[in-house]
Coordinates of C-alpha atoms in Angstrom, one line a residue:
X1 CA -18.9 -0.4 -40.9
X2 CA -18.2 0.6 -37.3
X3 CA -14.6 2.0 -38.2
X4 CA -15.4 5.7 -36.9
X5 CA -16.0 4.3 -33.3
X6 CA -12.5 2.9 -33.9
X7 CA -11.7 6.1 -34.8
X8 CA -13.0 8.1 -32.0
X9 CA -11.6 5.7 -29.1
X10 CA -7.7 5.8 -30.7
X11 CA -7.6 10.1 -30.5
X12 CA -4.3 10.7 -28.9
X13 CA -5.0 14.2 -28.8
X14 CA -8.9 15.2 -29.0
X15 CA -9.1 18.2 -31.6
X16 CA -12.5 18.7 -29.7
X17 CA -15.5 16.9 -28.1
X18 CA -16.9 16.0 -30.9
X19 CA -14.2 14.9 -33.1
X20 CA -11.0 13.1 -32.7
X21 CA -10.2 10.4 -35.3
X22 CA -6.8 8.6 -35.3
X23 CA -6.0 9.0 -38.5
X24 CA -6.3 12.7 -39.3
X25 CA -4.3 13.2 -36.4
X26 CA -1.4 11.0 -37.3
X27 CA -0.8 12.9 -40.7
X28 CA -0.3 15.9 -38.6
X29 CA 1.8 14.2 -36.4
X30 CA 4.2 12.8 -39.1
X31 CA 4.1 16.5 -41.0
X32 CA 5.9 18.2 -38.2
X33 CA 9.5 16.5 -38.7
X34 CA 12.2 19.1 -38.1
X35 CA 15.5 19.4 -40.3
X36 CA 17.8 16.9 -39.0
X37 CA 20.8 19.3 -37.7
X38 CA 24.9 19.1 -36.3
X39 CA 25.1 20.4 -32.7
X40 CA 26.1 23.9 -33.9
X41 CA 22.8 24.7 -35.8
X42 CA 20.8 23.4 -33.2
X43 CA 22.5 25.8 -30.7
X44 CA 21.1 28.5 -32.5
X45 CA 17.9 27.2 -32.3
X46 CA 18.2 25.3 -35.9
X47 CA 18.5 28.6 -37.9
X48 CA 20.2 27.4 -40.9
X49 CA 18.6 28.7 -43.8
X50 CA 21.0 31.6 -44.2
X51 CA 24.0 30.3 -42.6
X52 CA 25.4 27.9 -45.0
X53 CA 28.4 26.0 -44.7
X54 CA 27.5 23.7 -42.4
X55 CA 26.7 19.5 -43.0
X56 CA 22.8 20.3 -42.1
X57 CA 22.5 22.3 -45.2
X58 CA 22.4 18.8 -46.9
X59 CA 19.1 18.3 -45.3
X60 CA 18.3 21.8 -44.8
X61 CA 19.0 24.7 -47.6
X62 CA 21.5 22.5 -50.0
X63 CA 22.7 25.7 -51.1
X64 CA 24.8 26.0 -47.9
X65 CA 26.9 23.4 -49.4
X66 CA 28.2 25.6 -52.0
X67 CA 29.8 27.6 -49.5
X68 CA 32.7 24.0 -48.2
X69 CA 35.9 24.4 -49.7
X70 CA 37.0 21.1 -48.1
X71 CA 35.6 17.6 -47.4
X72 CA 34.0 17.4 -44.2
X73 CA 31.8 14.3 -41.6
X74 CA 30.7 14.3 -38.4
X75 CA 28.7 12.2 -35.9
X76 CA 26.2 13.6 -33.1
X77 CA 24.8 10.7 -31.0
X78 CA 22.0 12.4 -28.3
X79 CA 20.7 11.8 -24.9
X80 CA 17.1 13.4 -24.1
X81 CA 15.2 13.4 -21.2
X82 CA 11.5 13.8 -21.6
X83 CA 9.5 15.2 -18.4
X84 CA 5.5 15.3 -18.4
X85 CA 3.5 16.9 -16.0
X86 CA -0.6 15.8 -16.1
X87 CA -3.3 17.5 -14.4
X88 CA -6.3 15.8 -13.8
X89 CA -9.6 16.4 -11.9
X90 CA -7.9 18.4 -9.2
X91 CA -4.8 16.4 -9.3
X92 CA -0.8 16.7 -10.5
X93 CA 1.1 13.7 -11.2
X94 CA 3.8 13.9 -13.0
X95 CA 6.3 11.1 -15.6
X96 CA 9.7 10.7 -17.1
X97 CA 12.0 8.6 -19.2
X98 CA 15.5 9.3 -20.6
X99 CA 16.7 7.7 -24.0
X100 CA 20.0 7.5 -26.2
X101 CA 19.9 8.3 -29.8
X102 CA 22.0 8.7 -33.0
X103 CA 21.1 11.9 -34.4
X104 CA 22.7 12.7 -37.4
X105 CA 26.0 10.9 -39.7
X106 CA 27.1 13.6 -42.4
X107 CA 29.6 14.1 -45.0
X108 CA 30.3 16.4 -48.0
X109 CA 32.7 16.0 -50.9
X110 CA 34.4 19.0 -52.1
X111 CA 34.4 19.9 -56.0
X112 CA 36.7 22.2 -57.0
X113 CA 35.7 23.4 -60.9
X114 CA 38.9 23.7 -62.9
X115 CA 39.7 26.9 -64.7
X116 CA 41.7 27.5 -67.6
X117 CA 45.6 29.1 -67.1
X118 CA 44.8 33.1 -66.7
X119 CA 40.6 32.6 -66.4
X120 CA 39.7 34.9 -63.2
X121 CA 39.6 32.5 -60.4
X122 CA 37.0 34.1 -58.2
X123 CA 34.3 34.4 -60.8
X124 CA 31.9 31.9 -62.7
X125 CA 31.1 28.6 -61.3
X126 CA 34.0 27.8 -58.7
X127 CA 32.7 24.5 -57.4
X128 CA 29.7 21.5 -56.8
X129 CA 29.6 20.1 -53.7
X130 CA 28.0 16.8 -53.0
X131 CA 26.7 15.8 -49.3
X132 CA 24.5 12.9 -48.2
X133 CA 23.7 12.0 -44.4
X134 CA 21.5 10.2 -42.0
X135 CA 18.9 12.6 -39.7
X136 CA 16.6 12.3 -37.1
X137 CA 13.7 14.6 -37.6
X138 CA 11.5 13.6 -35.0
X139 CA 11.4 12.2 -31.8
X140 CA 8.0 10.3 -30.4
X141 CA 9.9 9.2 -27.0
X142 CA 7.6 10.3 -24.1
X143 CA 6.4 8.9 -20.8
X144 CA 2.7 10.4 -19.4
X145 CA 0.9 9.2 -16.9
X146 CA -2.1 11.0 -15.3
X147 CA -4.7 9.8 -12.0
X148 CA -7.5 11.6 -10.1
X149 CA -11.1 10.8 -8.8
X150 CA -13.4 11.5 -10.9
X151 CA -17.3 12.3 -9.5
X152 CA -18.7 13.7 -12.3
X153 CA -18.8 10.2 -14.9
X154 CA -17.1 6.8 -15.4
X155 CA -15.7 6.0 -18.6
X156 CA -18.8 3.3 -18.8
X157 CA -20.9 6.4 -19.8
X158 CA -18.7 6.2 -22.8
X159 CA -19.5 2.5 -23.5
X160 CA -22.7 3.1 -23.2
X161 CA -23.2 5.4 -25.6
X162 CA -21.1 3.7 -28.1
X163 CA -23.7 1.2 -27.8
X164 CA -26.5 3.1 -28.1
X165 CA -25.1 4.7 -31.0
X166 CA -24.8 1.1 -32.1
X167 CA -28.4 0.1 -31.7
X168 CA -29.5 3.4 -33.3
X169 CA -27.8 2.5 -36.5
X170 CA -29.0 -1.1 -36.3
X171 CA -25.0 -2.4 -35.6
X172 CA -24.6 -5.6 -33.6
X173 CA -22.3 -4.8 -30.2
X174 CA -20.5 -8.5 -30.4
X175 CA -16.7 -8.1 -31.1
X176 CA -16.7 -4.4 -30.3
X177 CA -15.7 -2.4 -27.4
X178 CA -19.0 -1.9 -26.5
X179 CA -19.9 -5.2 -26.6
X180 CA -17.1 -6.3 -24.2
X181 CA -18.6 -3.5 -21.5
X182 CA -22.0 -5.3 -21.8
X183 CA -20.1 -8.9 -21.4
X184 CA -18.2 -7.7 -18.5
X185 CA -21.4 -6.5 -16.8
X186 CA -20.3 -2.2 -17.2
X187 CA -22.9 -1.7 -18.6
X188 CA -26.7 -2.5 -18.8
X189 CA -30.2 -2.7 -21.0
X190 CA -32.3 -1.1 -19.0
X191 CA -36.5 -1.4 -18.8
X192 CA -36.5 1.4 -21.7
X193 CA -34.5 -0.6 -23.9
X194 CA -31.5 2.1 -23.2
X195 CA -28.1 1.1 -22.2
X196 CA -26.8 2.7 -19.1
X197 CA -23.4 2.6 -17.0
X198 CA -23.6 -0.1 -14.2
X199 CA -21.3 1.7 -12.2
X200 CA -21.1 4.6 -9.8
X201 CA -19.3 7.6 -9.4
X202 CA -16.0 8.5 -7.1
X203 CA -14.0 5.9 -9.0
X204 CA -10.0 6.3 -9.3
X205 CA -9.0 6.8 -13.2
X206 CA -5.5 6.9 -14.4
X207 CA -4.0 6.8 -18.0
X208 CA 0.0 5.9 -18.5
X209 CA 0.5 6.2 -22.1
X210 CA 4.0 5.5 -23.6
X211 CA 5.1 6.1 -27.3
X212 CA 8.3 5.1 -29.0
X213 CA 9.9 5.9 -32.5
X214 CA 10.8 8.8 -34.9
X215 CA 11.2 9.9 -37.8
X216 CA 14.3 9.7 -39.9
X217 CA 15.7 10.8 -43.5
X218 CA 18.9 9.8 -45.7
X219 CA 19.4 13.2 -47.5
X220 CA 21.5 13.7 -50.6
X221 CA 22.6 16.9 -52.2
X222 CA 24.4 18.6 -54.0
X223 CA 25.2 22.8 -53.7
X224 CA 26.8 25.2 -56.3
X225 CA 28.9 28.4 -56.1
X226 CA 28.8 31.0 -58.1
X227 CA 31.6 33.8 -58.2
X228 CA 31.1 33.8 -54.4
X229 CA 27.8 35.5 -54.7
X230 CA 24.9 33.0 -55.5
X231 CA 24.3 29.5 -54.1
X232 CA 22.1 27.7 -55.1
X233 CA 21.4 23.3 -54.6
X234 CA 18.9 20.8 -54.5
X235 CA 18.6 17.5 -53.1
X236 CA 16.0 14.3 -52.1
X237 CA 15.5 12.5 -49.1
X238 CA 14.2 9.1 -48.4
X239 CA 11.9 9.2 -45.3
X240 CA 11.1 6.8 -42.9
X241 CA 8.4 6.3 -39.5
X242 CA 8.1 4.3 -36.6
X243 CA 5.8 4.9 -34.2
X244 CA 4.4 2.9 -31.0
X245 CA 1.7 4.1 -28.8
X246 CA 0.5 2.2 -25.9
X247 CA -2.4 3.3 -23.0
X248 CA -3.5 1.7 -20.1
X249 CA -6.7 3.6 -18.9
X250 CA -7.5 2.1 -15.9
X251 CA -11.0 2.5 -13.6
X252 CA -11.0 1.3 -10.2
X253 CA -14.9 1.9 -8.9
X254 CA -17.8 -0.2 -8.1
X255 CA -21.0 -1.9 -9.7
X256 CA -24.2 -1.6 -8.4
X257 CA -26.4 -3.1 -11.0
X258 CA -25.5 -6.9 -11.5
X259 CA -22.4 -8.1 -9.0
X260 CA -22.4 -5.0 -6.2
X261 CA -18.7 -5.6 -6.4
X262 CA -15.3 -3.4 -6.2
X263 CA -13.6 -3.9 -9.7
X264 CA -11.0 -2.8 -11.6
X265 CA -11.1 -2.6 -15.3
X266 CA -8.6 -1.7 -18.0
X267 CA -8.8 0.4 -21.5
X268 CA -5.8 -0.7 -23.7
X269 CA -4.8 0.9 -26.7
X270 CA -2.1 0.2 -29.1
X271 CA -0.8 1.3 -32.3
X272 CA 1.8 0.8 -34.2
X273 CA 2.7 2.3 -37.5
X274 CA 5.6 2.2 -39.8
X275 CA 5.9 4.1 -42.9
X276 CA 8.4 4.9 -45.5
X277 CA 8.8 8.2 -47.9
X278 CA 10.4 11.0 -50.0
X279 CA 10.5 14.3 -50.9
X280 CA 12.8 17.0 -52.3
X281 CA 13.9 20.4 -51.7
X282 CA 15.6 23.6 -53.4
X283 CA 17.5 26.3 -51.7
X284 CA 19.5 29.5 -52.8
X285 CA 21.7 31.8 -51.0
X286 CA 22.8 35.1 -52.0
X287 CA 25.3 37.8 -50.9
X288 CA 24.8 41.2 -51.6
X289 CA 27.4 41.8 -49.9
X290 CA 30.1 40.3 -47.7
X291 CA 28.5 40.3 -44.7
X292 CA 25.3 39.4 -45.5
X293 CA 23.5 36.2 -46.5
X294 CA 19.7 36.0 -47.5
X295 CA 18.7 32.3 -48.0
X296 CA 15.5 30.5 -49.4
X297 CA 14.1 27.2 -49.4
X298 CA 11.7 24.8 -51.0
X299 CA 10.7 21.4 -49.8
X300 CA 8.3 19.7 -51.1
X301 CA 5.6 17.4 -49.6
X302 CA 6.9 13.8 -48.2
X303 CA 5.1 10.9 -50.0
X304 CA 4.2 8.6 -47.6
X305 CA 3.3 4.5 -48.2
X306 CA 2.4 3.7 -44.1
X307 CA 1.3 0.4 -42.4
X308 CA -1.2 0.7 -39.2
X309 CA -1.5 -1.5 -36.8
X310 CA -4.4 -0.9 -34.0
X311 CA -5.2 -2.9 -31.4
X312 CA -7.8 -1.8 -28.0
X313 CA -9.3 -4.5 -25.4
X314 CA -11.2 -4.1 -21.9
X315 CA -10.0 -6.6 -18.8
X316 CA -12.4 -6.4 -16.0
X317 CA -11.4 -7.9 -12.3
X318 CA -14.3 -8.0 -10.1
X319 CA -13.7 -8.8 -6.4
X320 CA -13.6 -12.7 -5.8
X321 CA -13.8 -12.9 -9.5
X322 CA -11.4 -14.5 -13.0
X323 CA -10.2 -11.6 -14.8
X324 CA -11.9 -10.9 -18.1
X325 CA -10.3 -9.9 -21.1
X326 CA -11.4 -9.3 -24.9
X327 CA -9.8 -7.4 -27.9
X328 CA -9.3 -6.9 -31.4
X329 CA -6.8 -6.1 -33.9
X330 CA -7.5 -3.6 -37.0
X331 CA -5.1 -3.8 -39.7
X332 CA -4.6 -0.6 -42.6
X333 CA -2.7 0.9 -45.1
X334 CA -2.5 4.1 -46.1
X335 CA -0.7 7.0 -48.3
X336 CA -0.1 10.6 -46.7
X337 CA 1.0 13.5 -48.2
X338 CA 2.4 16.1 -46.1
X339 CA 2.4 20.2 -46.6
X340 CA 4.6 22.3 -48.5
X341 CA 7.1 23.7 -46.8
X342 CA 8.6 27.5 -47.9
X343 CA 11.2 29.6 -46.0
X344 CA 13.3 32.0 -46.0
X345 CA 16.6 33.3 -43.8
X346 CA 18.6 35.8 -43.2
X347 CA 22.2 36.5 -41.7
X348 CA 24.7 38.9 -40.5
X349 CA 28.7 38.5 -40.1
X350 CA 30.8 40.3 -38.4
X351 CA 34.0 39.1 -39.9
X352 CA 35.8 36.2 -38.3
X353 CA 34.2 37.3 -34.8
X354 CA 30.6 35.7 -35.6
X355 CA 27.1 36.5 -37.0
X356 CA 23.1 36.6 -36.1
X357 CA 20.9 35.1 -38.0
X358 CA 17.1 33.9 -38.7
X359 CA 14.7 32.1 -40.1
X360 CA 11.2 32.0 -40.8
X361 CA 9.0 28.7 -42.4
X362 CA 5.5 28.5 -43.5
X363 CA 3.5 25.7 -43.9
X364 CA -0.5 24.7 -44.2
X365 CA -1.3 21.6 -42.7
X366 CA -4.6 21.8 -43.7
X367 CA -3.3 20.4 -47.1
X368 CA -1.9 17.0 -45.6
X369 CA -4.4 14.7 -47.4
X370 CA -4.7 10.8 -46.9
X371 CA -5.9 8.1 -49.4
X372 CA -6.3 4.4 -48.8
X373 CA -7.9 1.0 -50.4
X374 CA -8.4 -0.3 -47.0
X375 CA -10.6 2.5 -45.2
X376 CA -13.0 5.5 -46.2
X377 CA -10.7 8.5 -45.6
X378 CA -12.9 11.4 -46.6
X379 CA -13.7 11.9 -43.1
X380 CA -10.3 12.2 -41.7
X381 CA -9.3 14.5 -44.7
X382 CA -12.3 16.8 -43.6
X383 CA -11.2 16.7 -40.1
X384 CA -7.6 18.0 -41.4
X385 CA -9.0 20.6 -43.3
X386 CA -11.2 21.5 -40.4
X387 CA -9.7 21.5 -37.5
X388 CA -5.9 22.9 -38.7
X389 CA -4.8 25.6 -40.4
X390 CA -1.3 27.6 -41.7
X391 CA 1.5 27.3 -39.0
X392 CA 4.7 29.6 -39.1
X393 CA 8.3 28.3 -37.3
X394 CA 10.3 31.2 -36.6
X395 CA 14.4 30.7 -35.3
X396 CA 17.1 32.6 -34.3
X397 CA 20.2 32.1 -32.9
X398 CA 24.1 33.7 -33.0
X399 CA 27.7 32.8 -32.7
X400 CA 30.4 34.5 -31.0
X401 CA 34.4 33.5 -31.9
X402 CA 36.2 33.8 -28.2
X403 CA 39.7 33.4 -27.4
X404 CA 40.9 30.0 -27.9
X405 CA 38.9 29.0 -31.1
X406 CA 36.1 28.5 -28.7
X407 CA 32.4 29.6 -30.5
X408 CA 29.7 30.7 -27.8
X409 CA 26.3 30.1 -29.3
X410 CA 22.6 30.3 -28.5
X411 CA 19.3 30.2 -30.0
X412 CA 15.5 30.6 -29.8
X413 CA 12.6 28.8 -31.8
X414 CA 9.0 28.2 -32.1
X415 CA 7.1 25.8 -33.8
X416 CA 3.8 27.1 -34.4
X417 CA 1.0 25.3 -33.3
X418 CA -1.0 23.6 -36.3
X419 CA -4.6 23.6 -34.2
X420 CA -6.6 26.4 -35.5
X421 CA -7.2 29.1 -32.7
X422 CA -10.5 28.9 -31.8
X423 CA -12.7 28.7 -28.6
X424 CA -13.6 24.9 -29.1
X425 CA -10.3 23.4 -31.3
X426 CA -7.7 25.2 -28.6
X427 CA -6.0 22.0 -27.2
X428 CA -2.4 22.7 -27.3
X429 CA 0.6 25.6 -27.9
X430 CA 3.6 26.5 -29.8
X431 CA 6.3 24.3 -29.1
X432 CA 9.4 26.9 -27.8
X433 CA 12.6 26.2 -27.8
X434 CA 15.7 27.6 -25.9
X435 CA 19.5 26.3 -26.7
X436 CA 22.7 27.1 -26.1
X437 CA 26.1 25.7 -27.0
X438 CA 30.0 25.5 -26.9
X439 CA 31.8 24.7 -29.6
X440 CA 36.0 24.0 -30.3
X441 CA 38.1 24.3 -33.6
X442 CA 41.8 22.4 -33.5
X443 CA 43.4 21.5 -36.8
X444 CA 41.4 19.7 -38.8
X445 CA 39.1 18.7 -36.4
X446 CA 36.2 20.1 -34.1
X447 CA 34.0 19.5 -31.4
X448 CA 30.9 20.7 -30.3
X449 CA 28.3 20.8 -27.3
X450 CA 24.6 22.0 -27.1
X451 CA 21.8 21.4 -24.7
X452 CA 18.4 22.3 -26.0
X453 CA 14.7 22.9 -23.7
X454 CA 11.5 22.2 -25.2
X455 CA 8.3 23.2 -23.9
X456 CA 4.6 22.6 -25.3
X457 CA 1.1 21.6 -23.0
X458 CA -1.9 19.7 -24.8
X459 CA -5.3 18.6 -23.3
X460 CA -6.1 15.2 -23.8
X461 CA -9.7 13.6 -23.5
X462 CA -9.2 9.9 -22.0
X463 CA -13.0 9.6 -23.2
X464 CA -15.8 11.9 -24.8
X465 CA -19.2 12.0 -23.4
X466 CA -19.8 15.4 -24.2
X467 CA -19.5 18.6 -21.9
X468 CA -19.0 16.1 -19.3
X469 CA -15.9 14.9 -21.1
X470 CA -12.8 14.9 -18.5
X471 CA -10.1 16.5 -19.6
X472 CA -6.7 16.1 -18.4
X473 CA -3.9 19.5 -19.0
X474 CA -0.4 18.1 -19.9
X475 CA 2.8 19.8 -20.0
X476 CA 6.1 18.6 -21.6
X477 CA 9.7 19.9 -20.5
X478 CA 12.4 18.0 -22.7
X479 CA 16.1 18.3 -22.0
X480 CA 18.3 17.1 -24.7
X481 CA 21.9 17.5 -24.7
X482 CA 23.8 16.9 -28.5
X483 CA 27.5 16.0 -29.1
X484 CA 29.3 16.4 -32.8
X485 CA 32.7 15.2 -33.3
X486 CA 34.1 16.2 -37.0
X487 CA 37.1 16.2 -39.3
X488 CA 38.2 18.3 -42.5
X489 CA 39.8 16.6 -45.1

């Protein structure tokens, strides 16, 4: 019935003022996951499609696997520290949190394929690798908190037209958001029959949002060589989500109509979503010659089965006065399936001394699509096919052997943004990546250091009213520092 006003008040991210609806925005959300990666591919800014030989290949190009002539597992725990920086009518505040993850648990098992006695050792099928792990692919962990004075509306302009979208269609406003504003005296029926805000202007708003969770995949693959030349594997993952997303929008002003009274009054919003998946992938990497590697990869969409859980409220304190609190709960289930994902890499050796390489990915989010028995989703799956578009991620990165059996590394990415680029859809950027990293080889074992920045802004609308919509600028500085222990056997 009144589900789209749900809708519009749970946009994280508005695509635009005049549409924002939760659930379109969480398929893209949950479409972006990254190949979970060892500390040496993300030093070179996760370019790993040409590489090969390396435990992400298992959830990356499985081909890579074919290229292990021994057994090999690793570790990487993480630590990351996310910064935000909000600006917000004429004002900079800014947030941060630091968490510890495990990021990745791989292993492969060599298979060496017998040959007959006097068969030419170095040509035909030589071995199949097999390789499973544990990856994190995504990482919701961020703090953002944002204040200013705002003079131009109150966020009781927004009740009041939810409920005068209400009474247009005939809805009742009990048990609704905008039915709590008109309880707690926000806002008013006026002579004309026409609610209004009861409050004035100049009143302090903030927003401190928190969200928790990732994404995270159990990969398993296998990876074929062929006289040293082709490579080729495939492999399946099994997918999960968790998600949590709480904010406190918070008005401090006063009303004029009913109590002429300071108050302070608080939005809530939470959601929290869990979701479980799978998909598949192919790969192939060839050598034309020796020091050259041109990869190519498949993956196919991620089935999703996902449980929602949204909650919002309004608590208003007036001077003198007994808080007063209301809320609701909204319960769905949905499926998503995420975009195709193609790419393709390409690398160059020198030798033992190291190599440059690559990669470019292409994906159309527009194709994300939702179904559910619990909702209508056609608007949401308009509103994906709308408001995003193609996206291409583009990475690069190199290795240098020094002295020591010490490996220098670095790397560059970016994530294309999945918005399309036009004057009113325009809210966020490419996410870009810089890394760098250290790594150690000694006997069977190996160590290796990274630190990786990211860097992307959004714009957020707290509330739509229109033109007079505030919106608040955000940008995001994460510093994440990976560690992977390993052995050869």
């Amino acid at each position: 019935m009144k589900i789209k006003y749900l809708l519009m008040a749970m946009a994280t991210v508005a695509i635009s003022q005049n549409a924002s609806a939760q659930y379109s925005q969480d398929a893209i959300r949950f479409s972006g996951s990254q190949v979970g990666s060892t500390s040496r591919i993300k030093a070179i800014g996760d370019a790993n499609i040409a590489v090969g030989g390396d435990l992400t290949s298992i959830g990356g190009n499985p081909a890579g696997l074919g290229f292990f002539t021994r057994s090999e597992a690793s570790i990487t725990p993480e630590f990351n520290q996310s910064r935000a920086t909000g600006s917000y009518l004429n004002a900079t505040t800014k947030d941060k949190r630091n968490d510890g993850n495990f990021n990745n648990a791989s292993i492969v098992f060599y298979g060496q394929l017998n040959k007959q006695r006097g068969e030419d050792k170095t040509h035909g099928w030589l071995s199949v690798n097999f390789g499973a792990n544990y990856v994190r692919t995504n990482n919701f962990y961020q703090n953002t908190y944002y204040s200013g004075v705002n003079g131009s509306s109150s966020i009781a302009d927004y009740y009041a037209n939810l409920a005068n979208q209400a009474l247009d269609n005939g809805y009742s406003l009990d048990g609704y958001l905008e039915g709590w504003a008109r309880d707690q005296r926000l806002i008013n029926l006026n002579s004309s029959n026409f609610y209004e805000p009861s409050t004035t202007l100049g009143g302090t708003q903030s927003n401190l949002i928190t969200a928790t969770g990732g994404q995270t995949e159990y990969n398993f693959s296998f990876g074929a060589n062929y006289s040293n030349k082709l490579y080729i594997g495939a492999g399946f993952g099994i997918t999960n989500i968790r998600y949590n997303y709480n904010s406190q929008f918070t008005e401090d002003n006063y009303e004029y109509v009913n109590v002429n009274k300071d108050f302070v009054s608080t939005y809530t919003r939470d959601q929290v979503t869990k979701g479980n998946g799978f998909n598949g992938r192919l790969g192939l990497i060839y050598k034309p010659v020796e020091a050259v590697r041109i990869g190519a990869t498949v993956t196919t969409p991620t089935w999703y089965n996902i449980d929602d859980s949204s909650y919002e409220g309004l608590s208003t304190t007036y001077q003198g006065e007994a808080r007063r609190t209301a809320g609701s709960t909204y319960p769905a289930s949905y499926n998503l399936r995420t975009p195709f994902k193609v790419g393709g890499g390409l690398a160059i050796f020198a030798g033992k001394y190291g190599f440059i390489t690559g990669d470019v990915e292409y994906l159309d989010y527009s194709s994300a699509k939702l179904s559910s028995n619990d909702f209508d989703v056609s608007q949401d799956n308009a509103d994906i096919k709308r408001y995003y578009g193609s996206a291409v991620n583009a990475r690069f990165g190199a290795e240098a052997r020094i002295p020591g059996n010490f490996f220098l590394r670095g790397g560059y990415g970016i994530q294309g943004n999945p918005v399309k680029n036009d004057a009113t859809a325009k809210v966020g950027s490419d996410v870009k990546t810089i890394s760098g990293g250290l790594g150690y080889r000694f006997g069977d074992y190996y160590i290796d250091a990274t630190y990786v920045n990211v860097k992307r802004s959004a714009t957020q609308y707290p509330y739509e009213i229109g033109d007079l919509s505030p919106a608040a600028a955000l940008k995001y500085n994460n510093n994440n520092l990976f560690l992977t222990l390993g052995i050869r056997f």
